[in-house]
Coordinates of C-alpha atoms in Angstrom, one line a residue:
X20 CA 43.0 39.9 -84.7
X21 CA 40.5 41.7 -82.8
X22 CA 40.9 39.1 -79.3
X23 CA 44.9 39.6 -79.8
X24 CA 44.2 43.2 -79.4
X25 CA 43.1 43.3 -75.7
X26 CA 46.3 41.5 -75.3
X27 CA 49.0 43.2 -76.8
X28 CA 47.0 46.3 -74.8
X29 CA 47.7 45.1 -71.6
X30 CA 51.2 43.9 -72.6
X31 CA 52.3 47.4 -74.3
X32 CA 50.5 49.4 -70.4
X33 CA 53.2 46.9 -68.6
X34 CA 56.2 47.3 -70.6
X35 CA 55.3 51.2 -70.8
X36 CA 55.2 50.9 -66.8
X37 CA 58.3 48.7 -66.4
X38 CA 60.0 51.2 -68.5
X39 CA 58.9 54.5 -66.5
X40 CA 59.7 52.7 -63.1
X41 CA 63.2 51.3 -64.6
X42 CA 64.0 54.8 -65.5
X43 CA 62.8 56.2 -62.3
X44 CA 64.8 53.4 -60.2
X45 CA 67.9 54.5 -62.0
X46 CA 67.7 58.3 -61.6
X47 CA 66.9 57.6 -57.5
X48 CA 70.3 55.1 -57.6
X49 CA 72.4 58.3 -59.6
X50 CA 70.9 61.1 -57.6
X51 CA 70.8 59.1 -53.9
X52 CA 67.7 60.7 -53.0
X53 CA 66.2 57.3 -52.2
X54 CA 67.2 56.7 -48.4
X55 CA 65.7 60.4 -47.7
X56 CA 62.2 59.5 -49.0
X57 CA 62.1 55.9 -47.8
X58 CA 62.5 57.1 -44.0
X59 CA 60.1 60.4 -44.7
X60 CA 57.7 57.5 -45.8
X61 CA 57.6 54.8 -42.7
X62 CA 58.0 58.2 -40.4
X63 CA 54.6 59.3 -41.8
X64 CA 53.3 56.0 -41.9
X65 CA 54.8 55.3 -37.9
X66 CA 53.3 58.9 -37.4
X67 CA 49.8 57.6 -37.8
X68 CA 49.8 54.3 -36.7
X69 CA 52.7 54.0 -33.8
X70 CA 52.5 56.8 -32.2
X71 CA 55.7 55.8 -29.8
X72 CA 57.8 54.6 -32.9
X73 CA 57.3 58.6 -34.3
X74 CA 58.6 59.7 -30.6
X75 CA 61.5 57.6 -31.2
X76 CA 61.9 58.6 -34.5
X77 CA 62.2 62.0 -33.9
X78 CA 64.6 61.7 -30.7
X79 CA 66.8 59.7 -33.1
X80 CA 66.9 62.5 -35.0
X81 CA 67.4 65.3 -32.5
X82 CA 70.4 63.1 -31.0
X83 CA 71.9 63.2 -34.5
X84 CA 71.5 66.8 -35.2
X85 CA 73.3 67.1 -31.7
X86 CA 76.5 67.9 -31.4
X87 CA 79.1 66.0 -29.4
X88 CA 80.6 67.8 -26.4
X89 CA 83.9 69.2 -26.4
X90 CA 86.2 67.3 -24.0
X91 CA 87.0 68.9 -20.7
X92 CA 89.9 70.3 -19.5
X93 CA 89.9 68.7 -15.9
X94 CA 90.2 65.1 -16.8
X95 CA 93.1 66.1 -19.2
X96 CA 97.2 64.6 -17.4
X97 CA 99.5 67.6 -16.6
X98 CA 102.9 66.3 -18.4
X99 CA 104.5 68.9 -16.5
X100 CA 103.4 69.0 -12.6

């Protein structure tokens, strides 16, 4: 009994993980909080590492915050002239 004991240890820490990150993985899915922490991630990461891939990562998001510009009355046909 006492070698099966490491074992069933070991095996009781890695169903207890697979459990937590199961759980976790399912409240991400229901909450879609996922996609926001994933990019926060690699920006950090491209932050430290590639400096030019956090320039473009922070244009992309400038040019998405940005609105689009409201069309202009000059270009529009007069129906009636």
């Amino acid at each position: 009994m006492s070698q099966l004991l490491p074992l069933l240890t070991v095996l009781a820490g890695l169903t207890v993980t697979l459990a937590v990150l199961t759980l976790l993985a399912r409240h991400v899915r229901r909450r879609g909080t996922a996609g926001a922490g994933l990019r926060g991630a690699l920006a950090a990461h491209d932050e430290v590492w590639h400096g030019t891939a956090a320039d473009s990562y922070c244009e992309l998001q400038v040019q998405t915050d940005r609105r689009a510009p409201l069309p202009d009355d000059r270009w529009r046909r007069r129906v009636g002239r």
